[in-house]
Amino acid sequence: MSDLVDRLLASMTLEEKLGQLNMIDAGTPPYDEAEMERQIAAGRIGSLLNIRDPERLNRWQAMALGSRLKIPLIFGLDVLHGHYTIYPLPIAEACAFDPELWERTAKISVEETGRDGITMTFAPMLDVCRDPRWGRIAECPGEDAYVASRFAEAKIRGYQGTDLSRRESIAATAKHLGAYGAVEAGRDYGSVNVSERQLAETYLPPFEAAVKAGVSSIMPAFNDVAGIPMTAHGDLLNDLVRETWGFEGVMVSDYTAVAELIAHGIADDLTHAASIALMAGVDIDMQDQAYVQGLPKALERGLVTMADIDRAVRRVLTLKAKLGLFDEPYRRVSAPPLSETQVKEFTALARDSARRSVVLLKNDNNTLPITSKNKKIALIGPLADAPLEMFGCWFAAAPLESVTILHGLKTALPNADIRHVKGVEIEGGDTNGIAEAVALAKASDTIVLSLGETKDMTGEAHSRGRIELPGHQRALAEAIFALGKPVIVVLSHGRPVAAPWLFERAEAVVSSWFLGSEAGHGIADVMTGKWNPSAKLCVTWPYDGGQIPIFHSQRSTGRPANPEVYFSTRHVDLPIEPQFPFGHGLSYTRYALSNLKVPSEFTEGDTVTVAVDVSNEGSVAGEETLFLFLRDPVASIARPVLELKGFAKATLKSGERKTVCFTLKPADFEFLDKNLQPRFESGAFEVSVGQSADRTKLLTAKVQGNAR
Ligand code: GLC
């Protein structure tokens, strides 16, 4: 492979070299197709993004192969949660706490996206986020670095497989490095002012996990971190990611992010911006042609050398060779059409991932599951019959229709008389439809309210200062609650929605996020008990936006939050606790933990095994997720009150008991000292296992750690 790359490099003109660093959006109008084709034919474009039409894609690949050096194009697309078959949003799927599922949906997505000629996905998105105001929380795997790291590994295995050149593999891109989920006030593209410690402890580990998992590409984030835009952050991109972590892949900028260094205020023109980004380690320049236009002048001005350019070109050519593009550029797009069996398999997986991502938040008086006795069901609200909304943000291709909640319930309850009225719009509109909704609710024995957000209220450039239910939905809900009858609420949403009044008055609440193609069936499977809900929140659910940031791994402070103590860490006008803690999720059965076994002491460098019994004390089988937390209550750096170190599942029949084991590795007992170096300090540690991060319900044991 390197011989081929060396030969190509030795024969490339400067224009052809810069062409390999140039990625152009060929799917978002307006663009000059004739000019783009001229550039492809001249070898001045190395990759294209956002194409969803294999015929055009093949035509442009043929043009590239007809250029002087016949270097094939890479085709990139944001395949975050499916291509034509759409799976749950990443934040939803993360709630399944199931790396095997995470890998399967990524792997299956490649079967569809590869046949459209896509060879690179801009996924997985690994931005830890604790701020639901940020619209892109919907694309992330939640608030915890440990979960995001496992998510990274699973997704990269799924997208890339074990051999990148195979038809079933495409290049994954870990994005957006780094701390993008911590933008000020949740404002997208905003500045980030996290400490070096927070970077090292929270925002970087998922990317290190991605590098260790062999990710092919990394995308720096739009944001600056403490004044250094990530696209220009050589200390992180080069020194940490490449030198320390050993990343040998390609860094691809985010969309026009190189040119945006001018707006950031660190470059005075495109030449300067291009030279800063290249020297920081960014190989491919997405969409703004900063490299093609700026680097020739940068060379003349001595801002970069030809060796700097060659280094980037070599990485890009090496990735193309690893993808097998020089051998068989049409390998993926020429795959035989999907068989009916495969399509059925994808649909079944979409349904399975959907129901495994539904979180049962509340279920008083066992209101759920709905059984056949429920004859007359009022399904009220703007998201009950909303096929496009169920896809959420960033669905890659033009998916088929999704299964709506209305269709899912009708299919699951064929003998029930299910009537639907919208009542109000998701946003805007008026309240004229509420009377009809109230009348229907009065005449029904089961009331289901379907409320939430539009698919476009989260995703890129969709941050919201207010995270309540939009529009007149509260007016609708309160009119229905006023009837005094039990109400089941199904939320469709991309972020946790602050609605304490709703959680107070509804009998049952289901968080269904946006579940994709099989949303309605997945939700109905849970609501009718065909699937015993097993998902748990991967983010803390705030009671009110004013609590943000609120998450499970905060430090205690010198005046730990205590509602009984006036002078303690809290808001006087809001509860201390969130609406729901990280890991919250109910079931139709009841699980009990007992018999926590932890050695009384260990020596630095030992591996510690933790065992706990979990039993199903209810009447239906189910799947429980347990969380392993660690706390170092006294250390030279104050440690979080809980640090997640593992999660595991137990599938239990009614009455069954199992022992679940966890392993704490030596590194789990270390933390970053004041110089951000890993350090072990002897002393007592608290090992806890729980069904969520609710600290009042953990099983905890102390273990003495002794230095060597
Ligand atoms: C967007 C997003 C990034 C995406 C890229 C290409 O601006 O920030 O996540 O991969 O452009 O679509």
XYZ file of C-alpha atoms and ligand atoms in Angstrom:
720
model
C 0.000 0.000 0.000
C 2.708 2.483 0.941
C 4.502 1.834 -2.377
C 1.381 2.898 -4.230
C 1.044 5.986 -2.040
C 4.723 6.847 -2.454
C 4.488 6.481 -6.221
C 1.403 8.649 -6.432
C 2.845 11.312 -4.163
C 6.039 11.460 -6.201
C 4.103 12.102 -9.393
C 1.443 14.525 -8.113
C 1.406 18.203 -8.959
C 0.643 20.690 -6.186
C -2.874 21.100 -7.626
C -3.454 17.344 -7.513
C -2.120 17.125 -3.951
C -4.427 19.906 -2.754
C -7.260 18.233 -4.635
C -6.946 15.228 -2.317
C -7.406 17.551 0.662
C -10.521 19.107 -0.835
C -13.981 17.750 0.116
C -16.992 19.304 -1.592
C -20.703 19.108 -0.781
C -22.338 17.750 -3.928
C -25.749 17.268 -2.414
C -26.758 20.645 -1.014
C -27.747 23.230 -3.628
C -26.659 25.646 -4.851
C -23.516 24.302 -6.456
C -22.061 24.573 -9.947
C -22.191 20.987 -11.158
C -20.291 21.713 -14.397
C -17.465 23.430 -12.513
C -17.398 20.623 -9.954
C -17.120 18.025 -12.712
C -14.259 19.970 -14.298
C -12.474 19.940 -10.947
C -13.052 16.224 -10.448
C -11.716 15.466 -13.928
C -8.642 17.588 -13.162
C -8.030 15.784 -9.860
C -8.794 18.940 -7.814
C -11.420 17.255 -5.597
C -10.583 14.207 -3.468
C -13.942 13.548 -1.804
C -17.594 14.528 -2.000
C -20.288 14.550 0.667
C -24.064 14.499 0.885
C -24.729 12.526 -2.300
C -27.701 10.170 -2.016
C -27.935 9.139 -5.679
C -25.716 6.227 -6.759
C -26.098 7.094 -10.445
C -24.559 10.576 -9.973
C -22.029 9.183 -7.531
C -20.878 6.560 -10.046
C -20.674 9.168 -12.781
C -18.365 11.290 -10.676
C -16.286 8.328 -9.583
C -15.773 7.470 -13.254
C -14.615 11.042 -13.891
C -12.100 10.808 -11.045
C -10.847 7.475 -12.381
C -10.488 9.167 -15.741
C -8.250 11.893 -14.325
C -4.490 11.859 -14.920
C -3.653 9.812 -11.814
C -6.945 7.939 -11.602
C -7.322 8.528 -7.854
C -10.812 7.450 -6.703
C -13.118 9.681 -4.663
C -14.299 9.090 -1.095
C -18.031 9.717 -0.626
C -19.034 10.899 2.860
C -22.472 11.076 4.506
C -23.830 11.523 8.036
C -25.151 8.032 8.675
C -25.727 8.435 12.410
C -28.757 6.232 12.955
C -29.499 4.484 9.696
C -29.692 5.179 5.971
C -33.068 4.136 4.487
C -34.004 2.055 7.548
C -33.801 4.549 10.402
C -32.928 3.441 13.932
C -33.468 5.396 17.157
C -31.603 8.661 17.652
C -28.193 8.044 19.249
C -29.405 9.532 22.550
C -32.299 7.076 22.477
C -30.212 4.068 21.521
C -27.716 4.919 24.255
C -30.571 4.416 26.731
C -30.565 0.735 25.769
C -27.106 0.409 27.373
C -26.420 -2.385 24.889
C -23.077 -2.304 22.999
C -24.114 -5.343 20.961
C -27.208 -3.495 19.727
C -25.187 -0.328 19.070
C -22.792 -2.333 16.903
C -25.568 -4.143 15.036
C -27.426 -0.999 13.957
C -24.175 0.544 12.719
C -23.223 -2.629 10.871
C -26.640 -2.985 9.284
C -26.649 0.686 8.215
C -23.580 -0.037 6.090
C -25.531 -2.643 4.128
C -27.800 0.147 2.882
C -25.395 3.098 2.727
C -22.625 1.091 1.048
C -24.979 0.178 -1.793
C -25.440 3.894 -2.358
C -21.669 4.165 -2.766
C -20.954 5.820 0.580
C -17.450 4.972 1.855
C -17.222 7.280 4.880
C -19.755 8.118 7.530
C -19.434 11.183 9.742
C -20.319 9.087 12.764
C -20.262 8.159 15.635
C -20.886 11.495 17.293
C -19.207 11.230 20.711
C -19.839 14.594 22.337
C -20.689 14.072 26.015
C -23.489 16.527 26.832
C -25.130 17.716 30.046
C -27.070 20.607 28.594
C -30.434 19.821 26.955
C -30.565 23.361 25.598
C -27.966 22.213 23.040
C -29.865 20.872 20.026
C -27.195 18.302 19.234
C -27.770 16.456 22.510
C -30.078 14.363 20.328
C -27.087 13.072 18.353
C -24.953 12.205 21.371
C -24.672 9.111 23.603
C -25.505 11.037 26.793
C -23.804 12.633 29.790
C -21.220 10.083 30.703
C -17.728 9.568 29.267
C -17.676 5.853 30.124
C -20.906 5.231 28.196
C -19.719 7.393 25.281
C -16.478 5.407 25.161
C -18.289 2.058 24.965
C -20.625 3.591 22.382
C -17.602 4.687 20.329
C -16.078 1.216 20.344
C -19.319 -0.500 19.388
C -20.177 1.916 16.560
C -16.664 1.796 15.082
C -16.759 -2.009 15.123
C -20.123 -1.833 13.390
C -19.182 0.652 10.675
C -15.620 -0.544 10.028
C -15.740 -4.252 10.759
C -12.367 -5.977 10.922
C -11.199 -5.128 7.388
C -11.863 -1.665 6.003
C -11.474 -2.836 2.427
C -14.489 -5.146 2.627
C -17.780 -4.238 1.023
C -19.456 -4.437 4.445
C -17.153 -1.770 5.880
C -16.926 1.990 5.588
C -14.683 4.533 7.312
C -16.069 5.816 10.606
C -15.421 9.364 11.814
C -15.276 10.142 15.521
C -16.806 13.601 15.943
C -16.676 16.390 17.121
C -13.401 16.674 18.938
C -13.755 18.207 21.542
C -16.104 19.366 24.249
C -18.662 20.521 21.676
C -21.387 19.384 24.097
C -20.227 22.012 26.580
C -20.854 25.129 24.485
C -21.763 28.132 26.611
C -25.482 28.160 27.510
C -26.032 25.308 25.090
C -25.745 27.732 22.169
C -24.614 25.739 19.131
C -21.168 26.695 17.727
C -20.565 28.679 20.928
C -17.354 29.015 22.899
C -16.299 26.338 25.342
C -14.580 27.215 28.587
C -14.090 23.907 30.312
C -11.071 23.250 32.501
C -8.155 21.148 31.358
C -9.383 18.644 33.918
C -12.879 18.465 32.516
C -11.416 18.026 29.048
C -9.190 15.201 30.215
C -11.739 13.489 32.468
C -14.954 13.936 30.465
C -14.670 15.159 26.889
C -11.541 13.480 25.521
C -11.858 9.856 26.747
C -14.512 8.820 24.178
C -12.170 9.977 21.405
C -9.250 8.098 22.904
C -11.480 5.036 22.999
C -12.323 5.659 19.339
C -8.646 5.846 18.409
C -7.936 2.625 20.319
C -10.864 1.050 18.474
C -9.157 1.940 15.186
C -11.366 4.757 13.951
C -10.342 5.870 10.460
C -11.101 9.543 10.792
C -11.678 12.273 13.367
C -13.585 15.530 12.910
C -12.546 18.516 15.031
C -15.466 20.516 16.422
C -16.578 23.969 15.298
C -16.068 25.431 18.752
C -13.044 26.946 20.364
C -11.801 25.628 23.689
C -10.595 28.520 25.853
C -9.979 30.629 22.756
C -8.309 28.038 20.547
C -10.666 26.804 17.798
C -10.521 23.013 17.636
C -9.730 23.258 13.893
C -6.546 25.059 14.889
C -5.777 23.142 18.078
C -2.425 21.558 17.243
C -1.730 20.707 20.903
C -4.762 18.441 20.928
C -4.959 17.284 17.303
C -1.256 16.692 16.754
C 0.438 16.372 20.127
C -2.269 14.482 22.008
C -4.277 12.601 19.379
C -1.531 11.793 16.918
C 1.637 11.707 18.994
C 0.375 10.493 22.363
C -2.604 8.378 21.372
C -0.965 7.183 18.112
C -3.785 8.118 15.754
C -2.645 7.568 12.157
C -5.875 8.293 10.356
C -7.333 11.335 8.665
C -8.579 14.525 10.317
C -11.470 15.976 8.340
C -12.613 19.500 9.190
C -16.204 20.239 9.916
C -18.220 22.092 7.292
C -16.334 25.327 6.304
C -14.625 25.211 9.699
C -11.226 26.080 8.204
C -12.453 29.355 6.700
C -14.295 30.033 9.969
C -10.930 30.531 11.678
C -11.175 34.063 10.257
C -14.480 34.679 12.070
C -12.999 33.074 15.199
C -10.478 35.882 15.056
C -7.287 33.843 14.748
C -6.697 34.144 10.969
C -6.711 37.260 8.866
C -7.369 35.585 5.518
C -7.994 32.235 3.837
C -4.284 31.628 3.309
C -3.582 32.174 6.980
C -6.572 30.021 8.004
C -5.512 27.199 5.694
C -1.954 27.214 6.992
C -3.069 27.198 10.642
C -5.451 24.267 10.083
C -2.953 22.222 8.081
C -0.223 22.744 10.657
C -2.681 21.847 13.432
C -3.208 18.454 11.793
C -6.360 18.881 9.711
C -5.938 16.880 6.514
C -9.227 17.326 4.629
C -10.873 20.738 4.268
C -14.657 20.356 4.036
C -16.513 22.588 1.574
C -14.821 26.010 1.791
C -11.910 25.271 -0.643
C -9.611 27.023 1.821
C -6.828 24.546 1.133
C -7.114 24.702 -2.676
C -7.198 28.497 -2.629
C -5.037 29.248 0.408
C -2.204 26.714 0.552
C -0.396 27.722 -2.690
C 0.052 31.207 -1.230
C 0.865 29.728 2.166
C 3.684 27.788 0.491
C 4.965 30.965 -1.177
C 4.809 32.837 2.146
C 6.621 30.016 3.919
C 3.690 29.389 6.273
C 3.708 25.720 5.272
C 6.155 23.427 3.480
C 5.555 20.858 0.778
C 6.384 18.207 3.401
C 3.430 19.467 5.477
C 1.142 19.091 2.494
C 2.573 15.688 1.567
C 1.943 14.424 5.111
C -1.770 15.206 4.803
C -2.030 13.837 1.271
C -0.322 10.625 2.339
C -2.933 10.082 5.078
C -5.785 10.604 2.639
C -4.311 8.282 -0.003
C -3.588 5.679 2.673
C -7.229 5.786 3.806
C -8.385 5.341 0.189
C -6.057 2.371 -0.171
C -7.313 0.845 3.110
C -10.878 1.244 1.826
C -9.867 -0.796 -1.226
C -10.786 2.053 -3.541
C -7.712 1.647 -5.740
C -8.480 -2.052 -6.203
C -12.256 -1.948 -6.634
C -13.706 1.593 -6.406
C -17.229 0.275 -7.112
C -17.054 -2.637 -4.651
C -19.776 -1.329 -2.348
C -22.095 0.303 -4.865
C -21.996 -2.805 -7.064
C -23.186 -5.112 -4.306
C -26.241 -7.185 -5.246
C -29.547 -5.560 -4.256
C -30.746 -6.253 -0.749
C -32.744 -9.443 -0.502
C -36.243 -9.491 0.943
C -34.840 -11.412 3.886
C -32.308 -8.662 4.528
C -34.939 -5.934 4.350
C -37.072 -7.880 6.816
C -34.027 -8.282 9.072
C -33.411 -4.543 9.003
C -37.034 -3.795 9.811
C -36.978 -6.294 12.671
C -33.815 -4.707 14.026
C -35.346 -1.245 13.717
C -38.302 -2.432 15.788
C -36.123 -4.225 18.335
C -33.838 -1.202 18.760
C -36.894 1.062 19.034
C -38.559 -0.843 21.860
C -35.230 -1.263 23.656
C -34.772 2.527 23.613
C -38.130 3.428 25.168
C -37.804 4.609 28.787
C -40.763 4.095 31.115
C -40.480 7.187 33.310
C -43.596 6.818 35.438
C -46.273 4.151 35.839
C -48.533 4.732 38.833
C -51.172 2.110 39.649
C -49.792 -0.121 36.899
C -51.632 1.977 34.374
C -49.405 0.431 31.729
C -49.368 -1.970 29.945
C -52.596 -1.379 28.049
C -54.378 -4.724 27.756
C -57.226 -5.995 25.665
C -59.701 -4.820 28.329
C -58.971 -1.305 27.193
C -61.639 -0.992 24.581
C -62.136 2.695 23.835
C -58.813 4.497 23.544
C -58.490 8.238 22.935
C -55.150 8.980 21.317
C -54.764 12.732 21.567
C -51.943 15.004 20.487
C -49.832 16.295 17.580
C -47.252 13.489 17.491
C -49.559 10.489 17.347
C -49.869 10.465 13.557
C -46.634 12.205 12.494
C -44.635 9.822 10.258
C -41.780 12.190 9.397
C -41.270 13.428 12.964
C -40.444 9.907 14.144
C -37.112 10.003 12.297
C -35.650 12.753 14.471
C -32.693 14.729 13.136
C -29.863 13.674 10.759
C -31.517 10.822 8.994
C -29.185 10.122 6.122
C -31.118 9.182 3.014
C -34.739 9.614 1.989
C -36.214 6.988 4.278
C -39.517 5.314 3.710
C -42.466 6.300 5.890
C -42.134 5.504 9.580
C -44.681 3.563 11.601
C -46.655 6.128 13.568
C -47.809 5.738 17.159
C -51.401 5.595 15.908
C -50.604 2.805 13.453
C -48.533 0.949 16.016
C -51.303 0.975 18.622
C -54.007 0.039 16.111
C -51.910 -2.901 14.928
C -51.180 -4.037 18.474
C -54.798 -3.638 19.672
C -56.939 -4.658 16.696
C -60.074 -5.026 18.834
C -59.800 -1.658 20.496
C -61.684 1.362 19.260
C -58.787 3.824 18.936
C -59.790 7.381 18.002
C -57.216 10.096 17.289
C -57.485 13.872 17.447
C -54.535 16.223 17.281
C -55.916 18.826 19.673
C -53.141 21.297 18.996
C -50.095 21.610 16.742
C -46.655 20.761 18.082
C -45.842 24.452 17.854
C -47.926 27.470 16.866
C -51.508 27.130 15.775
C -54.353 27.755 18.214
C -56.289 26.007 20.970
C -59.529 25.568 19.014
C -59.031 21.797 18.791
C -58.854 21.253 22.538
C -62.631 21.035 23.010
C -62.870 18.162 20.532
C -59.999 16.421 22.308
C -61.682 16.809 25.687
C -64.925 15.420 24.282
C -63.122 12.369 22.920
C -61.297 11.841 26.221
C -64.599 12.038 28.126
C -66.053 9.313 25.925
C -63.071 6.950 26.254
C -61.896 4.600 28.962
C -58.203 4.985 28.183
C -56.545 8.285 27.368
C -53.147 8.497 25.702
C -51.578 11.923 25.174
C -48.908 12.052 22.451
C -46.815 15.159 23.026
C -43.309 16.430 22.403
C -41.094 18.224 19.907
C -40.736 18.316 16.149
C -37.793 16.401 14.706
C -36.233 19.773 13.902
C -36.289 21.124 17.455
C -33.063 19.237 18.035
C -30.062 18.598 15.821
C -27.532 21.039 14.445
C -28.299 24.758 14.838
C -31.424 23.931 16.910
C -30.430 24.941 20.429
C -33.343 26.229 22.518
C -33.203 28.516 25.508
C -36.415 26.992 26.839
C -36.769 23.231 27.119
C -40.465 23.056 28.002
C -43.152 21.508 25.797
C -43.583 23.875 22.832
C -46.748 25.523 21.561
C -50.134 24.999 23.220
C -49.413 21.416 24.302
C -49.562 22.287 27.995
C -52.999 23.836 27.543
C -54.159 20.647 25.824
C -52.693 18.398 28.499
C -54.150 20.406 31.376
C -57.609 20.366 29.775
C -57.369 16.572 29.597
C -55.966 16.235 33.126
C -58.872 18.371 34.363
C -61.226 15.481 33.573
C -59.748 13.656 36.532
C -59.285 10.447 34.557
C -55.997 8.499 34.390
C -53.824 9.759 31.525
C -50.916 8.013 29.809
C -48.402 10.344 28.149
C -46.056 9.320 25.320
C -43.296 11.862 24.723
C -41.552 12.122 21.335
C -38.507 14.292 21.779
C -34.823 14.850 21.022
C -33.878 16.277 24.434
C -35.154 15.891 27.988
C -38.242 18.160 28.191
C -38.831 20.125 31.402
C -42.458 19.511 32.393
C -42.810 18.878 36.157
C -46.530 19.689 35.979
C -46.947 16.832 33.477
C -44.968 14.262 35.448
C -46.948 15.265 38.513
C -50.392 14.709 36.976
C -49.989 11.917 34.427
C -50.487 8.380 35.690
C -47.850 7.035 33.304
C -45.203 8.651 31.111
C -43.152 7.014 28.356
C -40.056 8.689 26.908
C -39.825 7.509 23.310
C -37.313 10.031 21.950
C -37.419 9.660 18.134
C -37.226 5.972 17.316
C -37.042 5.921 13.513
C -38.722 3.671 10.956
C -40.423 1.335 13.421
C -41.254 3.922 16.088
C -44.948 3.109 16.359
C -44.414 -0.626 16.686
C -41.628 -0.157 19.206
C -43.763 2.143 21.349
C -46.806 -0.128 21.058
C -44.699 -3.166 22.017
C -43.840 -1.393 25.260
C -47.286 0.090 25.884
C -49.050 -3.243 25.418
C -46.457 -5.240 27.344
C -45.163 -7.182 24.364
C -41.792 -5.793 25.435
C -41.139 -5.193 29.117
C -39.486 -1.729 29.074
C -35.759 -2.053 29.766
C -34.222 1.285 28.692
C -32.738 3.742 31.169
C -31.866 7.421 30.839
C -28.359 8.100 29.530
C -28.821 11.728 30.577
C -30.119 13.296 33.761
C -33.593 14.760 33.149
C -33.780 18.266 34.641
C -36.837 19.435 36.566
C -36.272 22.857 35.060
C -33.839 24.418 32.602
C -32.526 26.486 35.473
C -30.895 23.387 36.959
C -28.599 22.931 33.926
C -25.932 21.562 34.144
C -27.128 18.763 36.374
C -25.626 15.278 36.096
C -24.702 12.282 38.210
C -20.941 12.801 38.447
C -20.850 16.260 40.020
C -18.599 17.003 43.005
C -20.115 17.409 46.449
C -18.704 20.964 47.134
C -17.924 22.180 50.649
C -21.637 22.617 51.390
C -23.238 19.557 49.812
C -26.750 20.055 48.548
C -29.202 19.522 51.375
C -32.788 20.797 51.386
C -32.607 21.027 55.180
C -29.537 23.238 55.159
C -30.100 26.780 54.035
C -26.427 27.413 53.362
C -25.915 24.541 50.954
C -25.367 24.097 47.201
C -28.809 24.625 45.683
C -31.339 26.966 44.110
C -33.839 28.260 46.627
C -36.597 28.262 43.993
C -35.980 24.818 42.494
C -35.636 21.303 43.900
C -32.117 20.000 44.351
C -32.885 16.717 42.636
C -33.509 16.412 38.883
C -36.849 15.222 37.548
C -35.196 11.854 36.882
C -31.598 10.768 37.588
C -29.167 9.238 35.126
C -30.078 5.561 34.733
C -33.754 6.035 35.636
C -36.119 3.672 33.846
C -39.018 1.588 35.163
C -40.146 -1.900 34.254
C -43.399 -3.880 34.428
C -41.709 -6.089 36.957
C -39.668 -5.370 40.080
C -35.973 -6.128 40.471
C -34.177 -6.321 43.796
C -30.443 -6.136 44.451
C -28.770 -7.970 47.295
C -25.627 -9.617 48.444
C -23.086 -7.071 47.204
C -19.664 -8.700 47.405
C -16.527 -6.556 47.345
C -13.163 -7.522 48.915
C -12.462 -5.538 52.080
C -9.141 -4.389 50.715
C -6.871 -4.541 47.676
C -3.390 -3.478 46.694
C -2.624 -0.861 44.074
C -2.460 -2.564 40.687
C -4.907 -5.327 41.623
C -8.069 -6.044 39.676
C -11.109 -6.052 41.953
C -14.160 -8.189 41.265
C -17.566 -6.925 42.360
C -20.548 -9.272 42.521
C -24.182 -8.556 43.246
C -27.362 -10.617 43.118
C -30.324 -9.348 41.182
C -33.714 -10.993 41.387
C -36.945 -10.534 39.487
C -39.597 -10.219 42.184
C -42.449 -9.460 39.824
C -44.666 -11.493 37.579
C -43.136 -10.835 34.135
C -39.754 -11.551 32.648
C -37.529 -8.632 31.868
C -34.073 -7.271 31.302
C -32.436 -5.127 33.990
C -29.405 -2.877 33.589
C -27.174 -2.409 36.614
C -24.624 0.345 37.066
C -21.279 0.123 38.851
C -20.176 3.345 40.498
C -17.010 4.233 42.362
C -16.337 7.071 44.764
C -13.044 8.162 46.264
C -14.361 10.230 49.179
C -10.969 11.614 50.197
C -8.258 12.394 47.627
C -5.838 15.184 46.821
C -8.291 16.284 44.136
C -12.006 16.329 45.091
C -13.655 13.476 43.223
C -17.240 13.239 41.887
C -19.856 11.804 44.211
C -20.356 9.020 41.675
C -18.186 7.848 38.782
C -19.621 5.267 36.424
C -17.172 2.394 35.931
C -19.421 -0.229 34.350
C -22.885 -1.331 33.358
C -24.230 -4.821 32.825
C -27.514 -6.489 31.947
C -29.376 -9.388 33.474
C -32.302 -11.094 31.740
C -34.536 -12.634 34.376
C -37.692 -14.701 34.373
C -40.224 -14.006 37.084
C -38.752 -15.225 40.374
C -35.317 -15.789 38.900
C -32.147 -14.603 40.644
C -28.734 -14.151 39.039
C -25.326 -12.979 40.168
C -23.880 -10.152 38.091
C -20.139 -9.589 38.205
C -18.166 -6.481 37.395
C -14.403 -5.976 37.172
C -12.678 -2.858 38.443
C -9.327 -2.494 36.706
C -6.347 -0.791 38.409
C -6.873 2.323 36.274
C -10.435 2.610 37.612
C -9.029 3.465 41.046
C -6.757 6.165 39.641
C -7.610 9.787 38.983
C -5.759 12.674 37.336
C -3.641 14.543 39.860
C -3.087 18.297 39.819
C -0.751 17.846 36.861
C -3.396 15.740 35.118
C -1.281 12.624 35.509
C -2.899 9.310 36.551
C -2.414 8.771 40.261
C -3.398 6.150 42.826
C -3.848 7.242 46.414
C -4.373 4.722 49.160
C -7.473 5.017 51.256
C -11.071 3.911 51.461
C -13.119 3.714 48.283
C -16.890 3.321 48.058
C -18.057 0.737 45.519
C -21.747 0.986 44.650
C -24.132 -0.929 42.431
C -27.507 0.447 41.556
C -30.392 0.478 39.142
C -29.800 4.169 38.503
C -27.679 7.034 39.882
C -30.236 7.618 42.632
C -27.833 7.677 45.578
C -30.562 6.819 48.057
C -31.011 3.408 46.432
C -27.471 2.169 45.907
C -25.900 -0.897 47.471
C -22.536 0.346 48.709
C -19.500 -1.267 50.265
C -16.209 0.239 51.348
C -12.943 -1.206 50.098
C -9.514 -0.215 51.424
C -6.947 0.464 48.712
C -3.336 0.055 49.842
C -0.433 1.569 47.929
C 2.225 -0.854 46.710
C -22.214 19.578 9.814
C -22.004 18.941 11.176
C -21.199 17.681 11.125
C -21.470 16.955 9.823
C -20.935 17.817 8.689
C -21.214 17.168 7.332
O -22.058 20.957 9.923
O -21.424 19.759 12.185
O -21.597 16.900 12.259
O -20.803 15.709 9.833
O -21.482 19.114 8.708
O -22.579 17.054 7.131
